[in-house]
CSV table of C-alpha atoms in Angstrom, one decimal:
chain,number,residue,atom,x,y,z
A,1,UNK,CA,-6.3,14.4,26.1
A,2,UNK,CA,-9.4,16.8,25.6
A,3,UNK,CA,-12.3,15.1,24.2
A,4,UNK,CA,-12.6,17.8,21.5
A,5,UNK,CA,-9.0,17.3,20.5
A,6,UNK,CA,-9.5,13.4,20.5
A,7,UNK,CA,-12.6,13.7,18.1
A,8,UNK,CA,-10.6,16.0,15.8
A,9,UNK,CA,-7.9,13.4,15.6
A,10,UNK,CA,-10.5,10.6,15.0
A,11,UNK,CA,-11.7,12.7,12.0
A,12,UNK,CA,-8.3,13.0,10.6
A,13,UNK,CA,-7.8,9.2,11.2
A,14,UNK,CA,-11.2,8.6,9.3
A,15,UNK,CA,-9.8,10.2,6.1
A,16,UNK,CA,-6.5,8.2,6.4
A,17,UNK,CA,-8.3,4.8,7.1
A,18,UNK,CA,-10.8,5.2,4.2
A,19,UNK,CA,-8.2,6.0,1.9
A,20,UNK,CA,-6.0,3.1,3.1
A,21,UNK,CA,-8.9,0.7,2.8
A,22,UNK,CA,-9.9,1.7,-0.5
A,23,UNK,CA,-6.2,1.4,-1.8
A,24,UNK,CA,-6.0,-2.0,0.0
A,25,UNK,CA,-9.1,-3.0,-1.9
A,26,UNK,CA,-7.8,-1.9,-5.0
A,27,UNK,CA,-4.5,-3.9,-4.6
A,28,UNK,CA,-6.6,-7.0,-4.1
A,29,UNK,CA,-8.7,-6.4,-7.0
A,30,UNK,CA,-6.0,-5.2,-9.6
A,31,UNK,CA,-4.5,-8.7,-10.4
A,32,UNK,CA,-7.9,-9.8,-11.5
A,33,UNK,CA,-7.7,-7.4,-14.3
A,34,UNK,CA,-5.4,-9.7,-16.0
A,35,UNK,CA,-7.4,-12.8,-15.7
A,36,UNK,CA,-9.1,-12.3,-19.1
A,37,UNK,CA,-6.0,-11.8,-21.0
A,38,UNK,CA,-4.0,-14.8,-19.1
A,39,UNK,CA,-7.1,-17.1,-19.6
A,40,UNK,CA,-7.2,-16.2,-23.4
A,41,UNK,CA,-3.2,-16.7,-23.7
A,42,UNK,CA,-3.8,-20.2,-21.9
A,43,UNK,CA,-6.5,-21.1,-24.3
A,44,UNK,CA,-4.6,-19.9,-27.3
A,45,UNK,CA,-1.7,-22.2,-26.2
A,46,UNK,CA,-3.9,-25.4,-25.5
A,47,UNK,CA,-5.4,-24.9,-28.9
A,48,UNK,CA,-2.1,-24.4,-30.6
A,49,UNK,CA,-0.8,-27.5,-28.8
A,50,UNK,CA,-3.8,-29.8,-30.0
A,51,UNK,CA,-3.4,-28.2,-33.6
A,52,UNK,CA,0.6,-28.9,-33.5
A,53,UNK,CA,-0.3,-32.6,-32.5
A,54,UNK,CA,-2.6,-32.9,-35.4
A,55,UNK,CA,0.1,-31.3,-37.8
A,56,UNK,CA,2.4,-34.1,-36.6
A,57,UNK,CA,0.2,-36.7,-37.0
A,58,UNK,CA,-0.5,-35.4,-40.8
A,59,UNK,CA,3.3,-35.4,-41.2
A,60,UNK,CA,3.5,-39.2,-40.4
A,61,UNK,CA,0.6,-39.9,-42.7
A,62,UNK,CA,2.1,-38.0,-45.7
A,63,UNK,CA,5.5,-39.7,-44.8
A,64,UNK,CA,3.8,-43.2,-45.0
A,65,UNK,CA,2.1,-42.4,-48.1
A,66,UNK,CA,5.0,-41.1,-49.9
A,67,UNK,CA,6.7,-44.5,-49.2
A,68,UNK,CA,3.6,-46.4,-50.5
A,69,UNK,CA,3.4,-44.3,-53.6
A,70,UNK,CA,7.1,-45.0,-54.3
A,71,UNK,CA,6.3,-48.7,-53.9
A,72,UNK,CA,3.4,-48.7,-56.3
A,73,UNK,CA,5.3,-46.6,-58.8
A,74,UNK,CA,8.1,-49.1,-58.5
A,75,UNK,CA,6.0,-52.0,-59.1
A,76,UNK,CA,4.4,-50.4,-62.2
A,77,UNK,CA,7.8,-49.7,-63.6
A,78,UNK,CA,9.0,-53.2,-63.0
A,79,UNK,CA,5.9,-54.6,-65.0
A,80,UNK,CA,6.4,-52.2,-67.8
A,81,UNK,CA,10.3,-53.2,-68.2
A,82,UNK,CA,9.2,-56.9,-68.0
A,83,UNK,CA,7.0,-56.4,-71.1
A,84,UNK,CA,10.1,-56.9,-73.4
A,85,UNK,CA,10.9,-60.3,-71.9
A,86,UNK,CA,7.5,-62.0,-72.2
A,87,UNK,CA,7.0,-64.9,-74.7
A,88,UNK,CA,3.4,-66.1,-74.2
A,89,UNK,CA,0.0,-64.4,-74.3
A,90,UNK,CA,-0.7,-65.8,-70.7
A,91,UNK,CA,2.4,-64.0,-69.4
A,92,UNK,CA,1.4,-60.9,-71.2
A,93,UNK,CA,-2.3,-61.2,-69.5
A,94,UNK,CA,-0.5,-61.7,-66.1
A,95,UNK,CA,1.8,-58.9,-66.5
A,96,UNK,CA,-0.6,-56.4,-67.8
A,97,UNK,CA,-2.9,-57.1,-64.9
A,98,UNK,CA,0.1,-56.4,-62.5
A,99,UNK,CA,0.8,-53.2,-64.4
A,100,UNK,CA,-2.8,-51.9,-64.3
A,101,UNK,CA,-3.2,-52.5,-60.6
A,102,UNK,CA,0.1,-51.0,-59.7
A,103,UNK,CA,-1.2,-48.0,-61.8
A,104,UNK,CA,-4.6,-48.0,-60.0
A,105,UNK,CA,-2.7,-48.1,-56.6
A,106,UNK,CA,-0.2,-45.5,-57.8
A,107,UNK,CA,-3.2,-42.9,-58.8
A,108,UNK,CA,-4.9,-43.7,-55.5
A,109,UNK,CA,-1.9,-43.1,-53.3
A,110,UNK,CA,-0.9,-40.0,-55.4
A,111,UNK,CA,-4.4,-38.6,-54.9
A,112,UNK,CA,-4.4,-39.4,-51.2
A,113,UNK,CA,-0.9,-37.9,-50.6
A,114,UNK,CA,-2.0,-34.8,-52.6
A,115,UNK,CA,-5.1,-34.3,-50.1
A,116,UNK,CA,-2.9,-35.0,-47.2
A,117,UNK,CA,-0.2,-32.5,-48.1
A,118,UNK,CA,-2.9,-29.8,-48.8
A,119,UNK,CA,-4.3,-30.4,-45.3
A,120,UNK,CA,-1.0,-30.5,-43.8
A,121,UNK,CA,-0.2,-27.2,-45.6
A,122,UNK,CA,-3.3,-25.6,-44.4
A,123,UNK,CA,-2.9,-26.7,-40.9
A,124,UNK,CA,0.9,-25.2,-40.9
A,125,UNK,CA,-0.4,-21.9,-42.3
A,126,UNK,CA,-3.0,-22.0,-39.3
A,127,UNK,CA,-0.2,-22.8,-36.8
A,128,UNK,CA,1.9,-19.9,-38.0
A,129,UNK,CA,-1.1,-17.8,-37.6
A,130,UNK,CA,-1.7,-19.0,-34.1
A,131,UNK,CA,2.1,-18.5,-33.3
A,132,UNK,CA,1.6,-14.9,-34.2
A,133,UNK,CA,-1.4,-14.5,-32.0
A,134,UNK,CA,0.2,-16.2,-29.1
A,135,UNK,CA,3.3,-13.9,-29.5
A,136,UNK,CA,1.2,-10.9,-29.6
A,137,UNK,CA,-1.1,-11.7,-26.8
A,138,UNK,CA,1.9,-12.7,-24.8
A,139,UNK,CA,3.5,-9.4,-25.2
A,140,UNK,CA,0.5,-7.6,-24.3
A,141,UNK,CA,0.0,-9.7,-21.2
A,142,UNK,CA,3.6,-9.1,-20.1
A,143,UNK,CA,3.4,-5.3,-20.8
A,144,UNK,CA,0.1,-5.4,-18.7
A,145,UNK,CA,1.7,-7.3,-15.9
A,146,UNK,CA,4.7,-4.8,-16.0
A,147,UNK,CA,2.3,-1.9,-15.7
A,148,UNK,CA,0.3,-3.7,-13.1
A,149,UNK,CA,3.4,-4.3,-10.7
A,150,UNK,CA,4.2,-0.6,-11.2
A,151,UNK,CA,0.8,0.3,-10.3
A,152,UNK,CA,0.6,-2.3,-7.2
A,153,UNK,CA,4.2,-1.1,-6.2
A,154,UNK,CA,3.0,2.6,-6.0
A,155,UNK,CA,-0.2,1.7,-4.0
A,156,UNK,CA,1.9,-0.2,-1.6
A,157,UNK,CA,4.1,2.7,-1.1
A,158,UNK,CA,1.2,5.0,-0.6
A,159,UNK,CA,-0.1,2.5,1.9
A,160,UNK,CA,3.1,2.6,3.9
A,161,UNK,CA,2.8,6.4,3.9
A,162,UNK,CA,-0.9,6.0,5.4
A,163,UNK,CA,0.1,3.5,7.8
A,164,UNK,CA,2.6,5.8,9.3
A,165,UNK,CA,0.0,8.6,9.3
A,166,UNK,CA,-2.4,6.1,11.1
A,167,UNK,CA,0.1,5.3,13.7
A,168,UNK,CA,1.1,9.1,14.4
A,169,UNK,CA,-2.8,10.1,14.7
A,170,UNK,CA,-3.6,7.0,16.8
A,171,UNK,CA,-0.8,7.6,19.3
A,172,UNK,CA,-2.3,8.2,22.9
A,173,UNK,CA,-5.9,7.1,21.9
A,174,UNK,CA,-7.5,4.2,23.5
A,175,UNK,CA,-6.7,1.0,21.5
A,176,UNK,CA,-10.1,-0.4,22.0
A,177,UNK,CA,-11.4,2.8,20.4
A,178,UNK,CA,-9.0,2.4,17.5
A,179,UNK,CA,-10.2,-1.1,17.0
A,180,UNK,CA,-13.8,-0.1,17.0
A,181,UNK,CA,-13.1,2.8,14.7
A,182,UNK,CA,-11.2,0.7,12.1
A,183,UNK,CA,-14.1,-1.7,12.0
A,184,UNK,CA,-16.6,1.0,11.4
A,185,UNK,CA,-14.5,2.6,8.5
A,186,UNK,CA,-14.1,-0.7,6.9
A,187,UNK,CA,-18.0,-0.8,6.5
A,188,UNK,CA,-19.1,2.7,6.3
A,189,UNK,CA,-16.0,4.8,5.2
A,190,UNK,CA,-17.6,7.5,7.6
A,191,UNK,CA,-17.2,6.6,11.2
A,192,UNK,CA,-18.0,10.0,13.0
A,193,UNK,CA,-21.5,11.6,12.6
A,194,UNK,CA,-23.4,14.4,14.5
A,195,UNK,CA,-26.1,13.9,16.8
A,196,UNK,CA,-28.5,16.8,16.1
A,197,UNK,CA,-31.2,16.9,18.8
A,198,UNK,CA,-31.6,13.3,19.6
A,199,UNK,CA,-31.1,11.9,16.2
A,200,UNK,CA,-28.0,10.1,14.8
A,201,UNK,CA,-26.9,11.7,11.6
A,202,UNK,CA,-25.7,8.4,10.4
A,203,UNK,CA,-28.7,6.1,10.5
A,204,UNK,CA,-31.2,8.8,11.5
A,205,UNK,CA,-32.5,6.8,14.5
A,206,UNK,CA,-33.8,8.8,17.4
A,207,UNK,CA,-31.6,8.1,20.4
A,208,UNK,CA,-32.7,7.8,24.0
A,209,UNK,CA,-32.8,11.3,25.8
A,210,UNK,CA,-30.4,10.3,28.6
A,211,UNK,CA,-28.0,8.8,26.0
A,212,UNK,CA,-28.2,11.9,23.6
A,213,UNK,CA,-27.5,14.0,26.7
A,214,UNK,CA,-24.3,12.0,27.3
A,215,UNK,CA,-23.1,12.7,23.8
A,216,UNK,CA,-23.9,16.6,24.2
A,217,UNK,CA,-21.8,16.7,27.3
A,218,UNK,CA,-18.9,15.2,25.5
A,219,UNK,CA,-17.0,13.7,28.3
A,220,UNK,CA,-16.1,10.4,26.7
A,221,UNK,CA,-16.3,8.7,23.2
A,222,UNK,CA,-19.8,7.2,22.6
A,223,UNK,CA,-20.9,4.9,19.7
A,224,UNK,CA,-24.4,4.9,18.1
A,225,UNK,CA,-26.1,1.9,19.3
A,226,UNK,CA,-27.7,1.3,15.9
A,227,UNK,CA,-25.1,2.0,13.4
A,228,UNK,CA,-22.1,1.9,15.6
A,229,UNK,CA,-20.5,5.3,14.6
A,230,UNK,CA,-18.8,7.4,16.9
A,231,UNK,CA,-21.0,10.5,17.8
A,232,UNK,CA,-20.7,14.0,18.8
A,233,UNK,CA,-23.1,16.7,19.4
A,234,UNK,CA,-24.4,19.3,17.1
A,235,UNK,CA,-27.4,21.8,17.5
A,236,UNK,CA,-30.2,20.8,15.2
A,237,UNK,CA,-33.1,22.4,13.4
A,238,UNK,CA,-36.3,20.7,13.0
A,239,UNK,CA,-36.2,17.1,12.8
A,240,UNK,CA,-36.8,15.4,9.5
A,241,UNK,CA,-40.2,13.9,9.6
A,242,UNK,CA,-38.6,11.0,7.8
A,243,UNK,CA,-36.5,10.1,10.7
A,244,UNK,CA,-37.2,6.7,12.2
A,245,UNK,CA,-38.5,6.8,15.7
A,246,UNK,CA,-36.9,4.6,18.3
A,247,UNK,CA,-40.6,3.5,19.4
A,248,UNK,CA,-40.8,1.8,15.9
A,249,UNK,CA,-40.3,-2.0,15.7
A,250,UNK,CA,-36.9,-2.6,15.0
A,251,UNK,CA,-35.3,-6.0,14.3
A,252,UNK,CA,-32.0,-7.3,15.2
A,253,UNK,CA,-31.0,-6.8,11.6
A,254,UNK,CA,-31.1,-3.2,12.1
A,255,UNK,CA,-28.6,-3.1,14.7
A,256,UNK,CA,-24.8,-3.5,14.4
A,257,UNK,CA,-23.9,-7.3,14.9
A,258,UNK,CA,-20.7,-6.6,16.3
A,259,UNK,CA,-21.9,-4.1,18.9
A,260,UNK,CA,-24.8,-6.4,19.9
A,261,UNK,CA,-22.3,-8.7,21.1
A,262,UNK,CA,-20.1,-5.9,22.8
A,263,UNK,CA,-21.5,-4.9,26.0
A,264,UNK,CA,-19.4,-2.0,26.4
A,265,UNK,CA,-20.1,-0.4,23.1
A,266,UNK,CA,-21.8,2.7,24.6
A,267,UNK,CA,-19.0,3.4,27.1
A,268,UNK,CA,-15.6,1.9,26.0
A,269,UNK,CA,-13.9,3.1,28.8
A,270,UNK,CA,-15.9,0.7,31.1
A,271,UNK,CA,-17.3,3.7,33.2
A,272,UNK,CA,-19.2,1.9,35.9
A,273,UNK,CA,-20.4,5.0,37.5
A,274,UNK,CA,-24.0,5.6,38.4
A,275,UNK,CA,-24.3,8.5,35.9
A,276,UNK,CA,-24.0,5.9,33.1
A,277,UNK,CA,-25.5,2.9,34.7
A,278,UNK,CA,-28.3,0.9,33.5
A,279,UNK,CA,-30.4,3.8,32.0
A,280,UNK,CA,-27.8,4.1,29.5
A,281,UNK,CA,-26.5,0.4,29.1
A,282,UNK,CA,-30.2,-0.5,28.6
A,283,UNK,CA,-31.0,2.2,26.3
A,284,UNK,CA,-33.9,4.0,28.0
A,285,UNK,CA,-36.3,4.0,25.0
A,286,UNK,CA,-38.3,7.2,26.4
A,287,UNK,CA,-37.6,10.4,24.9
């Protein structure tokens, strides 16, 4: 395959990979858009369960108070009926006290019952309101999840088409080149840049003269030793004065970590000829 043709195919592959990785990232992030709604729904349900538990406790209290009220009322009525059968003043005093105590207890239980019934009614209204809120939120979440599933399905369909394009374009290109190129696109979205004069148009670093000449000759795929992008030669106008010189102090952080560990990042075909020997591999820093 001619080098020009391979570069053109890599440029096409660049667009395909960039779109593929963008869609993959989107598919990964899309489910998170439901997190807020589902968390709210879960919170509403937990709060409903807690309030419903309190409501059930109120029901038990109301039921007990009704029994106690009925008992107090029964005692009062028994005492009142007994008034007709008393024969002494002492009996009258005892029965009158019993009736008075039963009446006081009846009044107390009635007030307590009314208070608890009112609280239970308010709590019941609140529960009905929360049931409506839960139903509404659940409906919204289900609709959003359905739309999300459709969107993810559309993305996956697009991904399958892009993978097919990727396989077609990649056919015949060295697998190591493809692997490195994929790694570049994941980081930078732009994996092929021009060398203008001796300057990489991706990172704006001045390249060693012999290495720049290798790019100019275009006999093989070469990667920038600083930003790791694939390079092709392009005639340049005057260099931008803001470009960084290779003679400047460069820390290891400025270099591509993956390529620092890859001894063959310049010549991926492993050319051991003297034309691309130590003068390139060691990155001759003289311009």
